[in-house]
């Protein structure tokens, strides 16, 4: 079912044919390196490249590998045999895969694909960041009620929540960059990682041509803490995307309705209730974030392998690496569309700010009473007494304070406490940290 979430870019990246193309690139550069060392005759690598230019690796090639693998029960053996026949050159067939073990090719190529996948994710992440930045700037000075524990707290900037999301995704971008660098390594070190049938120069050459770093100490596999770091970055990214989604889902509740994800003209929200407009895209983001978190656990289990290697990690990664990168890319694209089309009901934002009849200004009132000379405990009692009456009797908080003989601050002196601008006076300073 992962196909449902594949963007065209990720779909193309994770095809079997593209994987075999990456394997062939590694084999080609390894031959070039051997030629530089004088081990393989000059021109063999060129013959491989020319053969693949005449007959590019495609779905038919992948089908042949799959058919042969059903007999050999070994993917690289099947691949190299099909590749030799596909190119049709005796020298290529003789020298192909010289000195290499399977994982030299598989891990190096897989890391190359992961770097490509992360770059796609990073590009999509930039789009989400831009959408959040636009919303943050647009609603920078729009007063709204802030909520703690789901309960109205104090006035704040409606745009500030988008700025907070923007900041979090900036940290995600940095984590992804570090994870891309961590997983962006080549390894061609042989059956137990000691270059018994290879030269370190071959590994260095291939790494340089692929734009990867050299894995400094490998066994027969690239250490999986690198892949766990990537999966951790994706899991945290998913959690941050869910954070955005959950906030917007709450804001779309009928009783709140400060924001709403876009709803198409012919879209339907329910098979039975024609009036429904549900936050389905945001709920989708929340749900898929759970998969990213669970896949991280699977990759953490891959870190500890037996001795120089076993293949318990391989079956897991065939699923979780394509799936997690695909899901992250899809989630970003879907959330970007929501943010770019987000409907904000500013009248409802103002309505909700006033919903509790001034109670959200209680701390400011408390501050004014203390500044007027009252003991804090006594001032707190006055404010709380009238706040509770406001809750219970449905009366205006300020009117109750004006009528309370125990409240020494009234009239024009009390008015500043109920100005939302006071609560937004440092918003510019926060935005300035981001150059906004």
CSV table of C-alpha atoms in Angstrom, one decimal:
chain,number,residue,atom,x,y,z
A,1,UNK,CA,0.0,0.0,0.0
A,2,UNK,CA,3.0,2.3,0.2
A,3,UNK,CA,2.4,3.1,-3.5
A,4,UNK,CA,-0.5,5.2,-2.4
A,5,UNK,CA,1.9,7.7,-0.9
A,6,UNK,CA,4.6,7.7,-3.5
A,7,UNK,CA,5.3,11.0,-5.2
A,8,UNK,CA,6.6,10.6,-8.7
A,9,UNK,CA,10.1,11.5,-7.6
A,10,UNK,CA,10.3,8.9,-4.9
A,11,UNK,CA,8.6,6.3,-7.0
A,12,UNK,CA,11.3,6.7,-9.7
A,13,UNK,CA,14.1,6.7,-7.1
A,14,UNK,CA,13.0,3.4,-5.4
A,15,UNK,CA,12.3,1.3,-8.5
A,16,UNK,CA,14.2,-2.0,-8.9
A,17,UNK,CA,15.6,-0.7,-12.2
A,18,UNK,CA,17.0,2.5,-10.5
A,19,UNK,CA,18.6,0.4,-7.8
A,20,UNK,CA,20.3,-1.8,-10.3
A,21,UNK,CA,21.5,1.3,-12.1
A,22,UNK,CA,23.2,2.4,-8.9
A,23,UNK,CA,24.7,-1.0,-8.5
A,24,UNK,CA,26.1,-0.8,-12.0
A,25,UNK,CA,27.6,2.7,-11.3
A,26,UNK,CA,29.5,1.3,-8.4
A,27,UNK,CA,30.7,-1.6,-10.5
A,28,UNK,CA,31.8,0.7,-13.2
A,29,UNK,CA,33.8,3.0,-10.9
A,30,UNK,CA,35.4,0.0,-9.3
A,31,UNK,CA,36.6,-1.1,-12.7
A,32,UNK,CA,38.0,2.4,-13.4
A,33,UNK,CA,39.8,2.3,-10.1
A,34,UNK,CA,41.4,-1.1,-10.9
A,35,UNK,CA,42.4,0.2,-14.3
A,36,UNK,CA,44.2,3.2,-12.6
A,37,UNK,CA,46.1,0.6,-10.5
A,38,UNK,CA,47.0,-1.4,-13.5
A,39,UNK,CA,45.2,-4.5,-12.5
A,40,UNK,CA,42.3,-4.4,-15.0
A,41,UNK,CA,43.1,-3.8,-18.6
A,42,UNK,CA,42.4,-0.3,-19.9
A,43,UNK,CA,39.1,0.2,-21.5
A,44,UNK,CA,37.0,-2.4,-19.6
A,45,UNK,CA,35.1,0.2,-17.6
A,46,UNK,CA,34.5,2.1,-20.8
A,47,UNK,CA,33.1,-1.0,-22.5
A,48,UNK,CA,30.7,-1.4,-19.5
A,49,UNK,CA,29.6,2.2,-19.8
A,50,UNK,CA,29.1,2.0,-23.6
A,51,UNK,CA,27.1,-1.2,-23.2
A,52,UNK,CA,24.8,0.4,-20.7
A,53,UNK,CA,24.4,3.4,-23.0
A,54,UNK,CA,23.3,1.2,-25.8
A,55,UNK,CA,21.0,-0.8,-23.5
A,56,UNK,CA,20.1,1.2,-20.4
A,57,UNK,CA,19.0,-0.8,-17.4
A,58,UNK,CA,15.2,-0.8,-17.4
A,59,UNK,CA,12.3,-2.9,-16.1
A,60,UNK,CA,13.1,-5.7,-18.5
A,61,UNK,CA,16.6,-5.9,-17.0
A,62,UNK,CA,15.1,-5.9,-13.5
A,63,UNK,CA,12.7,-8.7,-14.5
A,64,UNK,CA,15.7,-10.8,-15.7
A,65,UNK,CA,17.5,-10.3,-12.4
A,66,UNK,CA,14.4,-11.3,-10.5
A,67,UNK,CA,14.0,-14.4,-12.6
A,68,UNK,CA,17.6,-15.5,-12.1
A,69,UNK,CA,17.6,-14.7,-8.4
A,70,UNK,CA,14.7,-17.1,-8.0
A,71,UNK,CA,17.3,-19.8,-8.9
A,72,UNK,CA,20.5,-18.5,-7.4
A,73,UNK,CA,18.8,-17.1,-4.2
A,74,UNK,CA,21.5,-14.4,-4.4
A,75,UNK,CA,20.7,-10.9,-5.7
A,76,UNK,CA,24.2,-9.8,-6.6
A,77,UNK,CA,25.1,-13.1,-8.3
A,78,UNK,CA,22.0,-12.7,-10.4
A,79,UNK,CA,22.7,-9.1,-11.1
A,80,UNK,CA,26.3,-9.6,-12.2
A,81,UNK,CA,25.3,-12.5,-14.5
A,82,UNK,CA,22.5,-10.5,-16.1
A,83,UNK,CA,24.6,-7.4,-16.4
A,84,UNK,CA,27.4,-9.4,-18.2
A,85,UNK,CA,25.0,-10.8,-20.6
A,86,UNK,CA,23.2,-7.5,-21.0
A,87,UNK,CA,26.4,-5.7,-22.1
A,88,UNK,CA,27.6,-8.7,-24.1
A,89,UNK,CA,31.4,-8.2,-23.8
A,90,UNK,CA,33.8,-10.9,-22.7
A,91,UNK,CA,36.2,-8.6,-21.0
A,92,UNK,CA,33.5,-7.0,-18.9
A,93,UNK,CA,32.2,-10.4,-18.0
A,94,UNK,CA,35.7,-11.4,-16.9
A,95,UNK,CA,36.5,-8.4,-14.7
A,96,UNK,CA,33.1,-7.4,-13.4
A,97,UNK,CA,32.9,-7.4,-9.6
A,98,UNK,CA,36.6,-8.1,-9.3
A,99,UNK,CA,37.7,-8.2,-5.7
A,100,UNK,CA,34.3,-7.1,-4.4
A,101,UNK,CA,31.9,-8.7,-2.1
A,102,UNK,CA,28.1,-8.2,-2.4
A,103,UNK,CA,27.7,-5.7,0.3
A,104,UNK,CA,30.4,-3.5,-1.1
A,105,UNK,CA,28.1,-2.8,-4.0
A,106,UNK,CA,24.8,-3.0,-2.1
A,107,UNK,CA,25.6,-0.8,0.8
A,108,UNK,CA,27.4,1.8,-1.2
A,109,UNK,CA,24.7,2.0,-3.8
A,110,UNK,CA,22.0,2.1,-1.1
A,111,UNK,CA,23.7,5.0,0.6
A,112,UNK,CA,23.9,6.8,-2.7
A,113,UNK,CA,20.1,6.3,-3.1
A,114,UNK,CA,19.5,7.5,0.5
A,115,UNK,CA,21.5,10.7,-0.2
A,116,UNK,CA,19.3,11.3,-3.2
A,117,UNK,CA,16.2,10.6,-1.2
A,118,UNK,CA,17.2,12.9,1.6
A,119,UNK,CA,17.9,15.7,-0.9
A,120,UNK,CA,14.3,15.3,-2.3
A,121,UNK,CA,13.0,15.5,1.3
A,122,UNK,CA,15.1,18.6,2.0
A,123,UNK,CA,13.7,20.3,-1.1
A,124,UNK,CA,10.1,19.6,-0.1
A,125,UNK,CA,10.9,20.7,3.5
A,126,UNK,CA,12.0,24.1,2.2
A,127,UNK,CA,8.5,24.5,0.6
A,128,UNK,CA,6.8,23.8,4.0
A,129,UNK,CA,9.1,26.2,5.7
A,130,UNK,CA,8.3,29.0,3.2
A,131,UNK,CA,4.5,28.4,3.7
A,132,UNK,CA,4.9,28.6,7.5
A,133,UNK,CA,7.0,31.7,7.2
A,134,UNK,CA,4.3,33.4,5.1
A,135,UNK,CA,1.6,32.6,7.6
A,136,UNK,CA,3.8,33.7,10.5
A,137,UNK,CA,4.5,37.1,8.9
A,138,UNK,CA,0.9,37.6,7.7
A,139,UNK,CA,-0.6,37.1,11.2
A,140,UNK,CA,2.4,38.5,13.2
A,141,UNK,CA,0.3,41.2,14.9
A,142,UNK,CA,-3.1,39.4,14.9
A,143,UNK,CA,-4.1,39.0,18.6
A,144,UNK,CA,-5.4,35.5,19.4
A,145,UNK,CA,-6.0,33.5,22.6
A,146,UNK,CA,-3.2,31.2,23.7
A,147,UNK,CA,-4.2,27.9,25.3
A,148,UNK,CA,-2.5,25.8,27.9
A,149,UNK,CA,-3.9,22.4,28.8
A,150,UNK,CA,-6.5,23.1,26.1
A,151,UNK,CA,-7.9,26.0,28.2
A,152,UNK,CA,-7.8,29.7,27.4
A,153,UNK,CA,-4.7,31.2,28.9
A,154,UNK,CA,-3.6,34.7,27.7
A,155,UNK,CA,-3.6,36.7,24.4
A,156,UNK,CA,-0.7,36.0,22.0
A,157,UNK,CA,0.1,36.5,18.4
A,158,UNK,CA,-1.8,34.2,16.0
A,159,UNK,CA,1.3,34.1,13.8
A,160,UNK,CA,3.7,33.2,16.5
A,161,UNK,CA,2.5,29.6,16.5
A,162,UNK,CA,3.5,29.4,12.8
A,163,UNK,CA,6.9,30.9,13.6
A,164,UNK,CA,7.4,28.2,16.3
A,165,UNK,CA,6.7,25.5,13.7
A,166,UNK,CA,9.0,27.3,11.3
A,167,UNK,CA,11.8,27.2,13.9
A,168,UNK,CA,11.2,23.5,14.6
A,169,UNK,CA,11.5,22.6,10.9
A,170,UNK,CA,14.7,24.6,10.7
A,171,UNK,CA,16.1,22.2,13.3
A,172,UNK,CA,14.7,19.3,11.3
A,173,UNK,CA,16.6,20.6,8.2
A,174,UNK,CA,19.8,20.7,10.2
A,175,UNK,CA,19.2,17.1,11.5
A,176,UNK,CA,18.5,15.9,7.9
A,177,UNK,CA,21.7,17.5,6.7
A,178,UNK,CA,23.7,15.8,9.4
A,179,UNK,CA,22.0,12.5,8.7
A,180,UNK,CA,22.6,12.8,5.0
A,181,UNK,CA,26.3,13.3,5.7
A,182,UNK,CA,26.3,10.4,8.1
A,183,UNK,CA,24.8,7.9,5.7
A,184,UNK,CA,26.6,9.4,2.7
A,185,UNK,CA,29.6,7.0,2.8
A,186,UNK,CA,31.0,4.4,0.4
A,187,UNK,CA,32.4,1.1,1.5
A,188,UNK,CA,34.4,-1.3,-0.7
A,189,UNK,CA,36.5,-3.2,1.9
A,190,UNK,CA,35.8,-6.8,1.1
A,191,UNK,CA,34.3,-9.8,2.9
A,192,UNK,CA,35.4,-8.8,6.4
A,193,UNK,CA,36.4,-5.2,6.0
A,194,UNK,CA,40.1,-5.6,5.8
A,195,UNK,CA,40.7,-5.1,2.0
A,196,UNK,CA,42.1,-8.6,1.6
A,197,UNK,CA,41.2,-8.7,-2.1
A,198,UNK,CA,40.9,-4.9,-2.6
A,199,UNK,CA,43.0,-1.8,-2.3
A,200,UNK,CA,41.8,1.1,-0.1
A,201,UNK,CA,42.6,3.2,-3.2
A,202,UNK,CA,39.7,1.5,-5.0
A,203,UNK,CA,37.3,2.5,-2.3
A,204,UNK,CA,38.6,6.0,-2.2
A,205,UNK,CA,38.2,6.4,-6.0
A,206,UNK,CA,34.6,5.1,-6.0
A,207,UNK,CA,33.7,7.3,-3.1
A,208,UNK,CA,35.1,10.4,-4.8
A,209,UNK,CA,33.3,9.7,-8.1
A,210,UNK,CA,30.0,9.2,-6.2
A,211,UNK,CA,30.4,12.3,-4.1
A,212,UNK,CA,30.5,10.2,-0.9
A,213,UNK,CA,32.9,10.0,2.0
A,214,UNK,CA,34.8,6.8,2.8
A,215,UNK,CA,33.6,4.7,5.7
A,216,UNK,CA,36.7,4.7,7.9
A,217,UNK,CA,36.1,1.3,9.6
A,218,UNK,CA,33.7,-1.2,8.2
A,219,UNK,CA,33.2,-4.9,8.6
A,220,UNK,CA,31.3,-6.4,5.7
A,221,UNK,CA,28.7,-3.7,6.1
A,222,UNK,CA,28.5,0.0,6.8
A,223,UNK,CA,27.8,0.4,10.5
A,224,UNK,CA,24.0,0.8,11.0
A,225,UNK,CA,24.2,3.6,13.5
A,226,UNK,CA,24.5,5.8,10.5
A,227,UNK,CA,21.1,4.6,9.1
A,228,UNK,CA,19.6,4.8,12.6
A,229,UNK,CA,20.6,8.5,12.7
A,230,UNK,CA,18.8,9.0,9.4
A,231,UNK,CA,15.7,7.2,10.6
A,232,UNK,CA,15.8,9.2,13.8
A,233,UNK,CA,15.9,12.5,11.8
A,234,UNK,CA,12.9,11.3,9.8
A,235,UNK,CA,11.0,10.2,12.9
A,236,UNK,CA,11.6,13.6,14.6
A,237,UNK,CA,10.6,15.4,11.3
A,238,UNK,CA,7.4,13.3,11.3
A,239,UNK,CA,6.7,14.3,15.0
A,240,UNK,CA,7.2,18.0,14.1
A,241,UNK,CA,4.9,17.7,11.1
A,242,UNK,CA,2.3,16.0,13.4
A,243,UNK,CA,2.7,18.9,15.8
A,244,UNK,CA,1.6,21.3,13.1
A,245,UNK,CA,-1.2,19.0,12.1
A,246,UNK,CA,-2.5,18.5,15.6
A,247,UNK,CA,-2.6,22.3,16.2
A,248,UNK,CA,-4.5,22.9,13.0
A,249,UNK,CA,-6.9,20.1,13.6
A,250,UNK,CA,-7.7,21.6,17.0
A,251,UNK,CA,-8.2,25.0,15.4
A,252,UNK,CA,-10.6,23.4,12.9
A,253,UNK,CA,-12.9,22.1,15.5
A,254,UNK,CA,-16.4,23.5,15.1
A,255,UNK,CA,-16.4,25.2,18.5
A,256,UNK,CA,-13.1,26.9,17.7
A,257,UNK,CA,-13.0,27.3,13.9
A,258,UNK,CA,-10.1,29.7,13.7
A,259,UNK,CA,-8.5,27.8,10.8
A,260,UNK,CA,-9.5,25.2,8.3
A,261,UNK,CA,-7.6,23.1,5.8
A,262,UNK,CA,-8.7,23.8,2.2
A,263,UNK,CA,-11.8,22.0,0.9
A,264,UNK,CA,-12.3,21.4,-2.8
A,265,UNK,CA,-15.5,22.4,-4.6
A,266,UNK,CA,-16.4,18.8,-5.4
A,267,UNK,CA,-14.8,17.3,-2.3
A,268,UNK,CA,-17.0,15.4,0.1
A,269,UNK,CA,-16.5,15.1,3.8
A,270,UNK,CA,-18.8,12.2,4.7
A,271,UNK,CA,-20.8,9.6,2.9
A,272,UNK,CA,-23.8,10.3,5.2
A,273,UNK,CA,-23.4,13.9,6.4
A,274,UNK,CA,-23.2,16.3,3.5
A,275,UNK,CA,-22.3,19.3,5.7
A,276,UNK,CA,-19.0,17.8,6.8
A,277,UNK,CA,-15.6,19.4,6.3
A,278,UNK,CA,-13.1,17.2,8.0
A,279,UNK,CA,-9.3,17.8,8.4
A,280,UNK,CA,-8.5,14.6,6.5
A,281,UNK,CA,-5.1,15.7,5.2
A,282,UNK,CA,-4.0,16.8,8.6
A,283,UNK,CA,-5.2,13.5,10.1
A,284,UNK,CA,-3.3,11.7,7.4
A,285,UNK,CA,-0.1,13.5,8.4
A,286,UNK,CA,-0.7,12.5,12.1
A,287,UNK,CA,-1.2,8.9,11.2
A,288,UNK,CA,1.8,8.5,9.0
A,289,UNK,CA,4.0,10.1,11.7
A,290,UNK,CA,3.4,6.9,13.7
A,291,UNK,CA,4.9,4.8,11.0
A,292,UNK,CA,8.0,6.9,10.9
A,293,UNK,CA,8.4,6.5,14.6
A,294,UNK,CA,7.9,2.7,14.5
A,295,UNK,CA,10.3,2.3,11.6
A,296,UNK,CA,13.0,4.0,13.7
A,297,UNK,CA,12.7,1.3,16.3
A,298,UNK,CA,13.2,-1.3,13.5
A,299,UNK,CA,16.4,0.4,12.4
A,300,UNK,CA,17.7,0.7,15.9
A,301,UNK,CA,17.4,-3.1,16.1
A,302,UNK,CA,19.7,-3.3,13.0
A,303,UNK,CA,22.7,-1.7,14.7
A,304,UNK,CA,23.9,-4.8,16.5
A,305,UNK,CA,24.8,-7.5,14.0
A,306,UNK,CA,26.7,-10.7,14.5
A,307,UNK,CA,30.5,-10.4,14.2
A,308,UNK,CA,31.5,-8.9,10.8
A,309,UNK,CA,27.9,-9.2,9.5
A,310,UNK,CA,24.7,-11.1,9.3
A,311,UNK,CA,21.7,-10.2,7.1
A,312,UNK,CA,19.0,-9.7,9.7
A,313,UNK,CA,19.1,-6.0,8.8
A,314,UNK,CA,18.7,-6.5,5.1
A,315,UNK,CA,15.1,-7.7,4.9
A,316,UNK,CA,14.0,-4.9,7.3
A,317,UNK,CA,15.7,-2.1,5.3
A,318,UNK,CA,14.2,-3.3,2.0
A,319,UNK,CA,11.0,-2.1,3.6
A,320,UNK,CA,11.7,0.7,6.0
A,321,UNK,CA,14.3,2.8,4.1
A,322,UNK,CA,12.2,3.3,0.9
A,323,UNK,CA,9.0,3.5,3.0
A,324,UNK,CA,10.2,6.1,5.4
A,325,UNK,CA,11.8,8.4,2.9
A,326,UNK,CA,8.7,8.0,0.7
A,327,UNK,CA,6.4,8.8,3.6
A,328,UNK,CA,8.4,11.8,4.8
A,329,UNK,CA,8.4,13.3,1.3
A,330,UNK,CA,4.6,12.7,0.9
A,331,UNK,CA,3.8,14.1,4.3
A,332,UNK,CA,5.7,17.3,3.6
A,333,UNK,CA,4.1,17.7,0.2
A,334,UNK,CA,0.6,17.2,1.6
A,335,UNK,CA,1.2,19.5,4.6
A,336,UNK,CA,2.5,22.2,2.2
A,337,UNK,CA,-0.7,22.1,0.2
A,338,UNK,CA,-2.7,22.5,3.4
A,339,UNK,CA,-0.6,25.5,4.6
A,340,UNK,CA,-0.7,27.2,1.2
A,341,UNK,CA,-4.5,26.9,1.0
A,342,UNK,CA,-5.2,27.3,4.8
A,343,UNK,CA,-8.3,29.3,5.5
A,344,UNK,CA,-8.1,31.5,8.6
A,345,UNK,CA,-11.2,33.0,10.1
A,346,UNK,CA,-10.0,36.2,11.7
A,347,UNK,CA,-13.4,37.1,13.0
A,348,UNK,CA,-13.5,33.8,14.9
A,349,UNK,CA,-10.0,34.4,16.2
A,350,UNK,CA,-11.2,37.7,17.6
A,351,UNK,CA,-14.4,36.1,18.9
A,352,UNK,CA,-12.5,33.4,20.8
A,353,UNK,CA,-10.2,35.9,22.3
A,354,UNK,CA,-13.3,37.6,23.8
A,355,UNK,CA,-15.1,34.4,24.6
A,356,UNK,CA,-14.3,34.4,28.4
A,357,UNK,CA,-15.4,38.0,28.9
A,358,UNK,CA,-11.9,39.3,29.7
A,359,UNK,CA,-10.6,36.5,31.9
A,360,UNK,CA,-7.6,36.0,29.8
A,361,UNK,CA,-6.3,39.4,31.1
A,362,UNK,CA,-6.2,38.2,34.7
A,363,UNK,CA,-2.4,38.1,35.1
A,364,UNK,CA,-2.1,41.6,33.7
A,365,UNK,CA,-4.7,42.8,36.3
A,366,UNK,CA,-2.8,41.0,39.0
A,367,UNK,CA,0.4,42.9,37.9
A,368,UNK,CA,-1.3,46.3,38.0
A,369,UNK,CA,-2.7,45.6,41.5
A,370,UNK,CA,0.8,44.7,42.8
A,371,UNK,CA,2.3,47.7,41.1
A,372,UNK,CA,-0.4,49.8,42.9
A,373,UNK,CA,1.0,48.7,46.2
A,374,UNK,CA,-1.1,45.6,47.1
A,375,UNK,CA,0.4,42.6,48.7
A,376,UNK,CA,0.6,39.9,46.0
A,377,UNK,CA,-1.5,37.3,48.0
A,378,UNK,CA,-4.2,39.9,48.6
A,379,UNK,CA,-4.2,41.0,45.0
A,380,UNK,CA,-4.4,37.4,43.8
A,381,UNK,CA,-7.4,36.8,46.0
A,382,UNK,CA,-9.2,39.9,44.5
A,383,UNK,CA,-8.5,38.8,41.0
A,384,UNK,CA,-9.4,35.2,41.5
A,385,UNK,CA,-12.6,36.0,43.4
A,386,UNK,CA,-13.9,38.1,40.5
A,387,UNK,CA,-12.6,35.6,37.9
A,388,UNK,CA,-14.5,32.8,39.5
A,389,UNK,CA,-17.7,35.0,39.7
A,390,UNK,CA,-17.2,35.7,36.0
A,391,UNK,CA,-17.0,32.0,35.2
A,392,UNK,CA,-20.0,31.1,37.4
A,393,UNK,CA,-22.3,34.0,36.6
A,394,UNK,CA,-21.3,34.6,33.0
A,395,UNK,CA,-20.5,38.3,33.8
A,396,UNK,CA,-17.9,40.6,32.4
A,397,UNK,CA,-14.6,40.3,34.3
A,398,UNK,CA,-13.7,44.0,34.1
A,399,UNK,CA,-17.2,45.1,35.3
A,400,UNK,CA,-16.9,42.8,38.3
A,401,UNK,CA,-13.5,44.4,39.2
A,402,UNK,CA,-14.9,47.9,38.8
A,403,UNK,CA,-17.7,47.0,41.2
A,404,UNK,CA,-15.5,45.3,43.8
A,405,UNK,CA,-14.6,47.6,46.7
A,406,UNK,CA,-11.5,45.5,47.3
A,407,UNK,CA,-10.0,46.4,43.9
A,408,UNK,CA,-8.0,49.7,44.2
A,409,UNK,CA,-7.4,50.1,40.5
A,410,UNK,CA,-10.4,51.1,38.4
A,411,UNK,CA,-11.5,53.2,35.4
A,412,UNK,CA,-8.7,54.5,33.1
A,413,UNK,CA,-6.1,53.0,35.4
A,414,UNK,CA,-7.6,49.5,34.9
A,415,UNK,CA,-8.1,49.9,31.1
A,416,UNK,CA,-4.5,49.0,30.0
A,417,UNK,CA,-4.9,45.6,31.6
A,418,UNK,CA,-7.4,44.7,28.9
A,419,UNK,CA,-5.4,45.8,25.9
A,420,UNK,CA,-4.1,42.8,23.9
A,421,UNK,CA,-1.4,44.9,22.4
A,422,UNK,CA,0.5,44.6,25.7
A,423,UNK,CA,0.8,40.9,25.2
A,424,UNK,CA,2.3,41.3,21.7
A,425,UNK,CA,4.8,44.1,22.5
A,426,UNK,CA,7.8,41.7,22.2
A,427,UNK,CA,6.7,39.8,19.2
A,428,UNK,CA,8.8,41.8,16.9
A,429,UNK,CA,11.9,40.9,19.0
A,430,UNK,CA,11.1,37.2,18.6
A,431,UNK,CA,10.6,37.5,14.8
A,432,UNK,CA,13.9,39.5,14.6
A,433,UNK,CA,15.7,36.3,15.7
A,434,UNK,CA,14.7,34.9,12.3
A,435,UNK,CA,15.3,38.0,10.3
A,436,UNK,CA,11.5,38.6,10.0
